[in-house]
Amino acid sequence: MSTIAHERFEAVIGLEVHAQLLTKSKAFAPVAAIYGEAPNTQVTPLCLGHPGTLPVVNENLVRYIIKMGLATNCGIAPKSIFARKNYFYPDLPKGYQISQFDTPICHDGYVDIELEDYDKRIGVTRIHMEEDAGKSIHDQDPYNTLVDLNRAGTPLIEIVSEPDLRTPQEAYAYLTKIKQIVQYLEICDGNMEEGSLRCDANVSVRPRGREKFGTRTELKNMNSFRNVEKAIEYEIYRQIELIEGGGEVVQQTRLWDTSKMQSRPMRSKEEAHDYRYFPEPDLPPIIVTSEMLVEIKAELPELADVRQKRFVKEYGMSEVDAITITESRYLADYFESVAEYSGNAKAASNMVLSEVLRVLNEQSIDIGEFSITPQKISELIKLKEADKINSSAMQTIFNEMLNSEKTPEELAKEMNLIQVSDSGFLEELVDEIIAGNPDEVQRYKDGKKQLMGFFVGQAMKASKGKANPKMVTQMVSKKLEG
Amino acid sequence: MSVSEKEIRYVANLARLQLTEEDVENLALDMNKILGYMDLLNELDTTEIEPLEHVIEMDSRLRKDEAKPTISHEEALKNAPDADSDYFRVPKVIE
């Protein structure tokens, strides 16, 4: 397929993102919303759809979605209602999902995304509240589907974007932004692999310059950020090839198959039906008062965009470094703790950006699972600042700290890495080196100043890495230049 | 506005109801009577009137986000037509 054909087309992409809220209890019943428990143990008669049970709205469902709305510049509806979305599936015992339909609580917002060469504003059409379904297990029993209702009724928010995205990269950047915001707000852990963040994509293509949208397909089942990017890319190519080959795009839902790296149309049986939405009679409208809004606004944390600018200003960080460190709220918190304890923001950002991030990547873990505390990293920085260790020793000690409870100073002593700053000892060492290398000494005196590195290297070697290189440099230059 | 027998079969299918021919005919008659009455109501000018979603005027009543002890696993599965020791069991949904 030629890129020329691709150049002639433009994709139009909109994302629907579901975020599982980190509330203690379910959306409409006072039972724990926790995961990984034994099946059907976190349920109430309401979650089981028993007759005569009535829902009551969890206060944090409303507060958390308002936080999300404010963080994405949405309008907050003073009054919104719940609606029933009706369909039959075994993991939905009531026969309907409580959701919102034509009055979403948050509407008409936007988020700004950063791409490599440009920034872009992406519209957020709406954010609404709903409840999750249970879990159906099809592959454990050869004759039956097994149903676990622990998840039934746990709170979700659905964030619907405008069809403002044009490339898979923009979709990826937008999704990453949404994840970053929910994590900063601490309303969702943002883990796509575990399903606490889920994403469906609406994709169509049109010849460049044409305003009318092409026929769109809906992509589902993409369970990682990279898969969203890959699936959208695949779908854009598929649609362009179809049109170039004289065919037509059929409106359908397609499932992404991660193992084959391609999508297939959903069977018509699995397709969406007619949901017959109507106002939920069991729940009163949600009224958001201005007092409530003021209170929630005051609770909002500093978000990534603001924090990033502050890091550049307050710590003199480069913009790229600030973006990297603020990408995760917890990494940014970690950095700020190290900067505070050590009193040295520059060294703190160096340690976090090079050493800490390297270990997180190598071990594929989050900063929350990282074993070294900010206090200990700060002690290490202070050892270096006090000239007790040199940079290479700093790195050695850091690696040792990953598997040790000991303090950096204890480790430095144990590994014999405390820098020698005893001038008598160093003086003797430097004299020996000067006496042992007359050629280099002569060339240095003739103007080849780069040889300083050679002398310092010899001193480090002779002292097994413990000589204070700064003092050695001073001594050599004093002795050779008079 | 009126409803056809075809639409009644469609809605019945969505609601998982099995209707006889006679049911369909009777429902068409009943529903069309109701819709006829709605047409009568539609003659009223309601442009200035707020839509009413709930009969009882009432603000949001929100619940504190707290988890309370709940029914046991055995109680949860007790009324199920079929279950194993962990799960509700239903006929296989996908082939």
Coordinates of C-alpha atoms in Angstrom, one line a residue:
Chain A
M1 CA 0.0 0.0 0.0
S2 CA 1.5 3.3 -1.0
T3 CA 2.0 6.1 1.4
I4 CA 0.7 8.4 -1.4
A5 CA -2.8 6.9 -0.9
H6 CA -2.5 7.5 2.8
E7 CA -1.5 11.1 2.2
R8 CA -4.8 11.6 0.3
F9 CA -6.8 10.5 3.3
E10 CA -7.3 11.8 6.8
A11 CA -8.6 9.9 9.8
V12 CA -11.2 11.1 12.2
I13 CA -11.0 9.5 15.7
G14 CA -13.1 9.9 18.9
L15 CA -12.4 8.0 22.1
E16 CA -14.7 6.7 24.8
V17 CA -12.8 6.0 28.0
H18 CA -14.2 4.2 31.0
A19 CA -12.5 4.8 34.3
Q20 CA -13.2 2.6 37.3
L21 CA -13.4 4.9 40.4
L22 CA -11.4 4.2 43.5
T23 CA -14.3 4.5 45.9
K24 CA -14.5 2.3 49.0
S25 CA -18.0 1.1 48.2
K26 CA -20.1 0.5 45.1
A27 CA -22.0 3.1 43.1
F28 CA -25.5 2.4 44.6
A29 CA -25.0 -0.1 47.4
P30 CA -22.9 0.1 50.6
V31 CA -20.7 -2.9 49.9
A32 CA -17.0 -2.9 49.3
A33 CA -15.8 -2.2 45.7
I34 CA -12.6 -4.2 45.8
Y35 CA -11.0 -6.6 43.4
G36 CA -9.4 -9.9 43.6
E37 CA -11.8 -11.3 46.3
A38 CA -13.4 -14.8 46.1
P39 CA -16.2 -14.8 43.6
N40 CA -19.7 -13.5 44.7
T41 CA -18.6 -12.4 48.2
Q42 CA -18.8 -8.6 47.7
V43 CA -22.5 -8.5 46.8
T44 CA -25.8 -7.3 48.2
P45 CA -29.3 -8.2 47.2
L46 CA -29.2 -5.0 45.1
C47 CA -26.1 -6.1 43.1
L48 CA -27.9 -9.4 42.5
G49 CA -30.9 -7.7 41.1
H50 CA -33.3 -9.0 43.8
P51 CA -36.8 -7.5 43.7
G52 CA -37.6 -4.8 46.3
T53 CA -34.1 -3.4 46.5
L54 CA -33.4 0.3 45.9
P55 CA -30.3 2.1 44.9
V56 CA -28.8 5.0 46.9
V57 CA -26.1 7.1 45.3
N58 CA -22.5 7.0 46.7
E59 CA -21.5 10.6 47.5
N60 CA -18.0 10.0 46.1
L61 CA -19.3 8.9 42.7
V62 CA -20.6 12.4 42.3
R63 CA -17.6 14.1 43.9
Y64 CA -15.1 12.2 41.9
I65 CA -16.8 12.8 38.5
I66 CA -17.1 16.5 39.3
K67 CA -13.3 16.6 40.0
M68 CA -12.7 15.0 36.6
G69 CA -15.1 17.5 35.0
L70 CA -13.3 20.4 36.6
A71 CA -9.9 19.0 35.7
T72 CA -11.0 18.7 32.0
N73 CA -12.5 22.2 31.9
C74 CA -16.1 20.9 31.6
G75 CA -19.3 22.6 32.5
I76 CA -21.0 20.9 35.6
A77 CA -24.8 20.5 35.2
P78 CA -26.6 21.9 38.3
K79 CA -29.2 19.1 37.7
S80 CA -28.7 15.8 36.0
I81 CA -30.6 12.6 36.1
F82 CA -29.8 8.9 35.9
A83 CA -31.2 6.7 33.1
R84 CA -31.7 3.0 32.5
K85 CA -29.9 1.4 29.7
N86 CA -31.8 -1.8 29.0
Y87 CA -30.2 -5.1 27.7
F88 CA -30.1 -8.7 28.7
Y89 CA -26.8 -10.3 29.7
P90 CA -26.2 -12.8 32.5
D91 CA -23.6 -10.5 34.2
L92 CA -26.3 -7.7 34.4
P93 CA -28.8 -9.2 36.8
K94 CA -31.2 -6.3 36.9
G95 CA -31.6 -6.3 33.1
Y96 CA -30.5 -2.7 32.9
Q97 CA -27.5 -0.6 33.7
I98 CA -27.9 2.6 35.6
S99 CA -26.2 5.2 33.5
Q100 CA -26.8 8.8 32.3
F101 CA -28.2 9.6 28.9
D102 CA -29.2 13.1 27.8
T103 CA -28.1 14.9 30.9
P104 CA -24.5 14.0 31.6
I105 CA -23.2 15.7 34.8
C106 CA -20.1 17.1 33.0
H107 CA -20.2 18.5 29.5
D108 CA -18.3 20.6 26.9
G109 CA -14.7 20.5 28.2
Y110 CA -11.3 20.0 26.7
V111 CA -7.8 18.7 27.4
D112 CA -4.5 19.9 25.9
I113 CA -2.2 17.2 24.5
E114 CA 1.5 17.5 23.6
L115 CA 2.9 15.8 20.5
E116 CA 6.5 15.8 19.5
D117 CA 6.2 18.8 17.2
Y118 CA 3.0 20.4 18.2
D119 CA 0.3 20.9 20.9
K120 CA -3.4 20.4 20.3
R121 CA -6.6 21.0 22.2
I122 CA -9.1 18.0 22.2
G123 CA -12.7 18.5 23.1
V124 CA -14.4 16.5 25.8
T125 CA -18.0 16.1 24.8
R126 CA -19.3 14.7 28.0
I127 CA -18.5 12.7 31.1
H128 CA -21.2 10.6 32.8
M129 CA -21.7 8.3 35.7
E130 CA -22.6 4.6 35.4
E131 CA -22.2 1.2 37.1
D132 CA -20.1 -1.7 35.9
A133 CA -21.5 -5.1 35.1
G134 CA -20.3 -8.4 36.7
K135 CA -17.8 -10.7 35.1
S136 CA -18.7 -13.6 32.8
I137 CA -16.3 -16.5 32.5
H138 CA -16.7 -18.5 29.3
D139 CA -13.7 -20.8 29.3
Q140 CA -13.7 -22.6 32.7
D141 CA -16.7 -24.8 32.3
P142 CA -17.3 -26.6 29.0
Y143 CA -21.1 -26.4 29.2
N144 CA -21.9 -23.2 31.2
T145 CA -21.0 -19.6 31.5
L146 CA -19.9 -18.7 35.0
V147 CA -20.9 -15.4 36.6
D148 CA -19.1 -13.5 39.3
L149 CA -21.0 -10.4 40.5
N150 CA -18.4 -8.8 42.7
R151 CA -17.8 -6.1 40.1
A152 CA -21.5 -5.6 39.4
G153 CA -22.5 -2.1 40.5
T154 CA -18.9 -0.7 41.0
P155 CA -18.7 2.9 39.9
L156 CA -17.5 4.0 36.4
I157 CA -17.2 7.2 34.6
E158 CA -17.3 7.4 30.9
I159 CA -15.3 10.2 29.2
V160 CA -16.3 10.9 25.6
S161 CA -14.1 12.9 23.4
E162 CA -15.0 15.0 20.4
P163 CA -13.9 13.5 17.0
D164 CA -10.9 15.9 17.2
L165 CA -8.2 13.3 17.0
R166 CA -6.5 12.8 13.6
T167 CA -3.7 10.2 14.1
P168 CA -3.1 7.1 16.3
Q169 CA -0.3 9.2 18.0
E170 CA -2.8 11.9 19.0
A171 CA -5.2 9.2 20.3
Y172 CA -2.3 7.7 22.4
A173 CA -1.3 11.2 23.7
Y174 CA -5.0 11.9 24.6
L175 CA -5.4 8.6 26.4
T176 CA -2.1 9.1 28.3
K177 CA -3.4 12.6 29.3
I178 CA -6.7 11.2 30.6
K179 CA -4.7 8.5 32.6
Q180 CA -2.5 11.2 34.0
I181 CA -5.4 13.4 35.1
V182 CA -7.3 10.5 36.8
Q183 CA -4.1 9.5 38.6
Y184 CA -3.4 13.1 39.8
L185 CA -7.0 13.3 41.0
E186 CA -6.6 9.9 42.7
I187 CA -10.0 8.9 41.4
C188 CA -8.8 5.9 39.3
D189 CA -5.5 3.9 39.2
G190 CA -5.3 4.2 35.4
N191 CA -4.2 0.7 34.8
M192 CA -5.4 -0.4 31.4
E193 CA -3.9 -3.9 31.5
E194 CA -6.0 -4.6 34.6
G195 CA -9.1 -3.0 33.1
S196 CA -9.5 -0.1 35.5
L197 CA -9.1 2.2 32.4
R198 CA -10.8 0.9 29.2
C199 CA -10.9 2.5 25.8
D200 CA -13.2 2.2 22.8
A201 CA -12.4 4.1 19.6
N202 CA -14.6 5.4 16.8
V203 CA -12.6 5.6 13.6
S204 CA -13.4 6.8 10.1
V205 CA -11.4 8.2 7.2
R206 CA -12.2 10.8 4.6
P207 CA -10.4 12.3 1.6
R208 CA -8.3 15.3 2.8
G209 CA -10.2 18.6 2.5
R210 CA -13.6 17.0 2.7
E211 CA -15.7 18.1 5.6
K212 CA -18.2 15.3 5.8
F213 CA -17.2 12.3 7.9
G214 CA -16.8 8.9 6.4
T215 CA -18.6 5.8 7.8
R216 CA -17.2 4.9 11.1
T217 CA -16.4 1.7 12.9
E218 CA -16.1 1.2 16.6
L219 CA -13.0 -0.6 18.0
K220 CA -13.2 -2.5 21.2
N221 CA -11.0 -4.9 23.3
M222 CA -7.8 -2.9 23.3
N223 CA -6.3 -3.6 26.6
S224 CA -3.1 -1.5 26.6
F225 CA -2.1 2.0 25.6
R226 CA 0.1 0.6 22.8
N227 CA -2.7 -1.6 21.6
V228 CA -5.0 1.4 21.2
E229 CA -2.4 3.1 19.0
K230 CA -1.8 -0.1 17.0
A231 CA -5.5 -1.0 16.6
I232 CA -6.4 2.5 15.3
E233 CA -3.5 2.5 12.9
Y234 CA -4.6 -0.9 11.6
E235 CA -8.1 0.3 11.2
I236 CA -7.1 3.5 9.3
Y237 CA -5.1 1.4 6.8
R238 CA -7.9 -1.1 6.5
Q239 CA -10.5 1.5 5.7
I240 CA -8.2 3.4 3.2
E241 CA -7.3 0.1 1.4
L242 CA -11.0 -0.8 1.3
I243 CA -12.0 2.6 -0.3
E244 CA -9.0 2.6 -2.6
G245 CA -10.0 -0.9 -3.8
G246 CA -13.4 0.4 -4.7
G247 CA -15.2 -0.9 -1.6
E248 CA -17.2 0.7 1.1
V249 CA -16.7 0.9 4.9
V250 CA -19.5 -0.9 6.7
Q251 CA -20.6 0.5 10.1
Q252 CA -19.8 -2.2 12.6
T253 CA -18.1 -2.9 15.9
R254 CA -14.7 -4.6 15.6
L255 CA -12.7 -6.5 18.2
W256 CA -9.0 -6.1 18.4
D257 CA -7.0 -9.4 18.7
T258 CA -3.7 -8.7 20.4
S259 CA -2.1 -12.0 19.5
K260 CA -2.9 -11.6 15.7
M261 CA -2.4 -7.8 15.9
Q262 CA -5.5 -7.3 13.8
S263 CA -9.3 -6.7 14.3
R264 CA -12.3 -8.8 13.3
P265 CA -15.9 -7.8 13.1
M266 CA -18.0 -8.6 16.2
R267 CA -20.6 -11.3 15.4
S268 CA -24.0 -9.7 14.9
K269 CA -25.3 -11.5 18.1
E270 CA -22.7 -9.6 20.2
E271 CA -23.7 -6.3 18.5
A272 CA -25.3 -3.5 20.4
H273 CA -29.1 -3.6 20.6
D274 CA -31.7 -1.0 21.0
Y275 CA -31.2 0.1 24.6
R276 CA -34.5 1.9 25.2
Y277 CA -33.1 4.5 27.6
F278 CA -35.6 6.0 30.0
P279 CA -35.2 8.1 33.3
E280 CA -34.3 5.9 36.3
P281 CA -37.4 6.1 38.5
D282 CA -35.6 4.8 41.6
L283 CA -33.1 7.7 41.9
P284 CA -33.8 11.4 42.4
P285 CA -32.0 13.9 40.2
I286 CA -28.4 14.8 41.1
I287 CA -28.3 18.4 42.2
V288 CA -24.9 20.1 42.3
T289 CA -25.0 23.3 44.5
S290 CA -22.5 26.1 44.1
E291 CA -21.3 25.4 47.7
M292 CA -20.5 21.8 46.7
L293 CA -18.6 23.1 43.6
V294 CA -16.6 25.5 45.7
E295 CA -15.7 22.8 48.2
I296 CA -14.6 20.3 45.5
K297 CA -12.6 22.9 43.6
A298 CA -10.7 23.6 46.8
E299 CA -9.9 19.9 47.0
L300 CA -8.3 19.7 43.5
P301 CA -4.6 18.9 43.6
E302 CA -2.0 20.7 41.5
L303 CA -2.4 19.1 38.1
A304 CA 0.5 18.0 35.8
D305 CA 0.5 21.0 33.5
V306 CA 0.7 23.4 36.3
R307 CA 3.3 21.4 38.2
Q308 CA 5.4 21.0 35.1
K309 CA 5.6 24.8 34.7
R310 CA 6.4 25.2 38.4
F311 CA 9.2 22.7 38.2
V312 CA 10.8 24.6 35.3
K313 CA 10.5 27.9 37.3
E314 CA 11.2 26.7 40.8
Y315 CA 13.9 24.1 40.2
G316 CA 15.4 25.4 36.9
M317 CA 14.5 22.1 35.3
S318 CA 14.4 21.8 31.5
E319 CA 10.9 21.5 30.0
V320 CA 11.7 17.9 28.8
D321 CA 12.8 16.9 32.2
A322 CA 9.8 18.5 33.9
I323 CA 7.4 16.7 31.5
T324 CA 9.2 13.3 32.3
I325 CA 9.1 13.8 36.1
T326 CA 5.5 15.1 36.2
E327 CA 4.2 12.4 33.9
S328 CA 3.2 10.4 37.1
R329 CA 2.0 12.3 40.2
Y330 CA 3.8 9.8 42.4
L331 CA 7.1 10.2 40.6
A332 CA 6.8 14.0 40.9
D333 CA 6.0 13.6 44.6
Y334 CA 9.0 11.4 45.0
F335 CA 11.2 13.9 43.3
E336 CA 9.9 16.7 45.5
S337 CA 10.6 14.7 48.6
V338 CA 14.2 14.1 47.5
A339 CA 14.6 17.7 46.6
E340 CA 13.3 18.8 50.0
Y341 CA 15.3 16.3 52.2
S342 CA 18.6 16.8 50.2
G343 CA 18.2 20.5 49.7
N344 CA 19.6 20.0 46.3
A345 CA 17.0 20.0 43.5
K346 CA 19.5 19.6 40.7
A347 CA 21.0 16.5 42.2
A348 CA 17.6 15.2 43.1
S349 CA 16.3 15.5 39.5
N350 CA 19.5 13.9 38.2
M351 CA 19.1 10.9 40.5
V352 CA 15.4 10.5 39.7
L353 CA 15.8 11.0 35.9
S354 CA 18.9 8.7 35.5
E355 CA 19.0 6.2 38.3
V356 CA 15.5 5.8 39.6
L357 CA 13.8 5.8 36.2
R358 CA 16.3 3.3 34.9
V359 CA 15.5 0.9 37.7
L360 CA 11.7 1.4 37.3
N361 CA 12.1 0.6 33.6
E362 CA 14.4 -2.4 34.1
Q363 CA 12.1 -3.9 36.7
S364 CA 8.8 -2.7 35.1
I365 CA 7.5 -1.3 38.3
D366 CA 5.8 1.9 39.5
I367 CA 7.5 4.4 41.8
G368 CA 5.1 3.1 44.5
E369 CA 6.8 -0.2 44.4
F370 CA 10.3 1.3 44.4
S371 CA 12.3 0.1 47.4
I372 CA 14.5 3.1 48.2
T373 CA 12.9 5.9 50.2
P374 CA 13.4 9.6 49.3
Q375 CA 15.1 10.0 52.6
K376 CA 17.8 7.4 51.8
I377 CA 18.4 8.9 48.3
S378 CA 18.8 12.2 49.9
E379 CA 21.4 10.8 52.3
L380 CA 23.3 9.5 49.3
I381 CA 23.2 12.9 47.6
K382 CA 24.5 14.5 50.8
L383 CA 27.4 12.1 51.0
K384 CA 28.4 13.1 47.6
E385 CA 27.9 16.8 48.3
A386 CA 30.1 16.5 51.4
D387 CA 32.8 15.0 49.2
K388 CA 32.8 11.8 51.1
I389 CA 32.2 9.8 48.0
N390 CA 32.8 10.4 44.3
S391 CA 30.3 10.0 41.4
S392 CA 31.2 6.5 40.5
A393 CA 31.0 5.4 44.1
M394 CA 27.6 7.1 44.2
Q395 CA 26.3 4.9 41.5
T396 CA 27.8 1.7 43.0
I397 CA 26.2 2.5 46.4
F398 CA 22.8 3.3 44.7
N399 CA 22.8 -0.1 43.1
E400 CA 23.6 -1.7 46.4
M401 CA 20.8 0.2 48.2
L402 CA 18.3 -1.5 45.9
N403 CA 18.8 -4.7 47.9
S404 CA 19.9 -3.4 51.3
E405 CA 18.3 -1.9 54.3
K406 CA 21.6 -0.2 55.3
T407 CA 22.2 3.5 55.1
P408 CA 24.3 4.9 52.2
E409 CA 27.1 5.8 54.6
E410 CA 27.2 2.3 56.1
L411 CA 27.3 0.8 52.6
A412 CA 30.1 3.3 51.6
K413 CA 32.2 2.2 54.6
E414 CA 31.5 -1.4 54.1
M415 CA 32.5 -1.3 50.4
N416 CA 35.4 0.8 51.2
L417 CA 34.3 3.7 49.0
I418 CA 34.7 6.6 51.4
Q419 CA 36.8 9.1 49.5
V420 CA 40.3 9.8 50.8
S421 CA 40.7 13.5 51.4
D422 CA 43.7 13.2 53.7
S423 CA 46.1 15.6 52.1
G424 CA 49.2 13.9 53.5
F425 CA 48.2 10.6 51.9
L426 CA 47.2 12.3 48.6
E427 CA 50.4 14.4 48.5
E428 CA 52.5 11.3 48.7
L429 CA 50.4 9.6 46.0
V430 CA 50.7 12.6 43.6
D431 CA 54.4 12.8 44.1
E432 CA 54.8 9.1 43.3
I433 CA 52.8 9.5 40.1
I434 CA 54.7 12.6 39.0
A435 CA 58.0 10.7 39.7
G436 CA 56.8 7.6 37.8
N437 CA 55.7 9.4 34.6
P438 CA 58.4 11.9 33.6
D439 CA 57.3 11.8 29.9
E440 CA 53.7 12.8 30.6
V441 CA 55.0 15.5 33.1
Q442 CA 57.1 17.0 30.4
R443 CA 54.3 17.0 27.8
Y444 CA 52.0 18.6 30.4
K445 CA 54.5 21.3 31.1
D446 CA 54.8 21.9 27.3
G447 CA 51.1 22.7 27.2
K448 CA 49.3 19.4 26.8
K449 CA 46.8 20.2 29.6
Q450 CA 44.5 17.3 28.7
L451 CA 46.9 15.0 30.4
M452 CA 45.4 16.1 33.8
G453 CA 42.9 13.3 33.2
F454 CA 45.7 10.9 32.9
F455 CA 47.2 11.9 36.3
V456 CA 43.8 11.9 38.1
G457 CA 43.1 8.5 36.5
Q458 CA 46.4 7.1 37.8
A459 CA 45.6 8.5 41.3
M460 CA 42.2 6.9 41.3
K461 CA 43.7 3.6 40.2
A462 CA 46.4 3.6 42.8
S463 CA 43.9 4.5 45.5
K464 CA 41.3 1.9 44.2
G465 CA 38.9 4.7 43.4
K466 CA 38.9 6.4 46.8
A467 CA 41.1 9.4 46.1
N468 CA 39.2 12.7 46.1
P469 CA 39.6 13.6 42.4
K470 CA 39.1 17.3 43.1
M471 CA 42.0 17.4 45.5
V472 CA 44.2 15.4 43.3
T473 CA 43.6 17.8 40.4
Q474 CA 44.4 20.8 42.6
M475 CA 47.7 19.2 43.8
V476 CA 48.8 18.1 40.4
S477 CA 48.3 21.5 38.9
K478 CA 50.0 23.2 41.8
K479 CA 53.0 21.0 41.6
L480 CA 53.4 21.1 37.8
E481 CA 52.6 24.7 37.2
G482 CA 54.3 26.0 40.4
Chain B
M1 CA -49.0 7.9 16.4
S2 CA -49.6 4.2 16.3
V3 CA -47.8 0.9 16.7
S4 CA -47.7 -1.9 14.3
E5 CA -47.8 -5.6 15.1
K6 CA -44.2 -5.8 13.7
E7 CA -43.0 -3.3 16.2
I8 CA -44.8 -5.2 19.0
R9 CA -42.9 -8.3 18.0
Y10 CA -39.6 -6.4 17.9
V11 CA -40.1 -4.9 21.4
A12 CA -41.3 -8.3 22.8
N13 CA -38.1 -9.8 21.5
L14 CA -36.0 -7.1 23.2
A15 CA -37.8 -7.8 26.4
R16 CA -37.4 -11.6 25.9
L17 CA -41.2 -12.1 25.9
Q18 CA -42.8 -14.9 23.9
L19 CA -46.1 -13.8 22.6
T20 CA -48.9 -15.7 20.8
E21 CA -50.6 -14.3 17.7
E22 CA -53.5 -13.4 19.9
D23 CA -51.3 -11.6 22.4
V24 CA -49.8 -9.5 19.6
E25 CA -53.2 -8.5 18.3
N26 CA -54.5 -7.7 21.8
L27 CA -51.4 -5.7 22.7
A28 CA -51.6 -3.8 19.4
L29 CA -55.2 -2.8 20.3
D30 CA -54.2 -1.8 23.9
M31 CA -51.1 0.1 23.0
N32 CA -52.8 2.0 20.2
K33 CA -55.5 3.1 22.7
I34 CA -52.8 4.4 25.1
L35 CA -51.0 6.1 22.2
G36 CA -54.2 7.7 21.1
Y37 CA -54.6 9.1 24.6
M38 CA -51.0 10.4 24.4
D39 CA -51.9 12.1 21.1
L40 CA -54.8 13.9 22.9
L41 CA -52.3 15.0 25.6
N42 CA -49.9 16.2 22.9
E43 CA -52.4 18.8 21.8
L44 CA -51.6 20.7 25.0
D45 CA -48.9 23.4 24.6
T46 CA -46.1 22.4 26.9
T47 CA -43.3 24.6 25.5
E48 CA -43.0 26.6 28.8
I49 CA -43.1 23.6 31.0
E50 CA -40.0 21.8 32.5
P51 CA -39.9 18.1 31.8
L52 CA -40.8 16.1 34.8
E53 CA -38.6 13.0 35.4
H54 CA -39.8 12.2 38.9
V55 CA -43.3 12.5 40.4
I56 CA -41.8 13.4 43.9
E57 CA -39.9 16.6 44.0
M58 CA -36.7 15.8 45.8
D59 CA -33.0 16.7 45.9
S60 CA -30.1 14.2 45.6
R61 CA -29.9 12.1 48.7
L62 CA -26.3 10.9 48.8
R63 CA -24.8 8.2 50.8
K64 CA -21.4 8.3 52.6
D65 CA -18.8 6.2 50.8
E66 CA -18.7 3.4 53.3
A67 CA -18.7 -0.4 52.9
K68 CA -20.8 -2.3 55.4
P69 CA -20.9 -6.1 56.1
T70 CA -23.0 -7.8 53.6
I71 CA -24.7 -11.1 52.9
S72 CA -22.6 -14.3 52.9
H73 CA -21.4 -16.1 49.8
E74 CA -23.9 -18.9 50.5
E75 CA -26.8 -16.5 50.9
A76 CA -25.8 -14.8 47.6
L77 CA -26.0 -18.1 45.6
K78 CA -29.0 -19.5 47.5
N79 CA -31.7 -18.4 45.2
A80 CA -29.9 -19.1 42.0
P81 CA -31.5 -21.7 39.7
D82 CA -28.0 -23.1 39.1
A83 CA -24.6 -22.4 40.7
D84 CA -21.4 -24.2 41.6
S85 CA -19.5 -23.6 44.8
D86 CA -18.2 -20.2 43.6
Y87 CA -20.2 -19.0 40.7
F88 CA -23.7 -18.5 39.3
R89 CA -24.0 -20.9 36.4
V90 CA -25.9 -20.0 33.2
P91 CA -26.2 -21.6 29.8
K92 CA -23.1 -20.9 27.7
V93 CA -23.5 -17.4 26.3
I94 CA -20.9 -17.7 23.5
E95 CA -20.2 -20.7 21.3

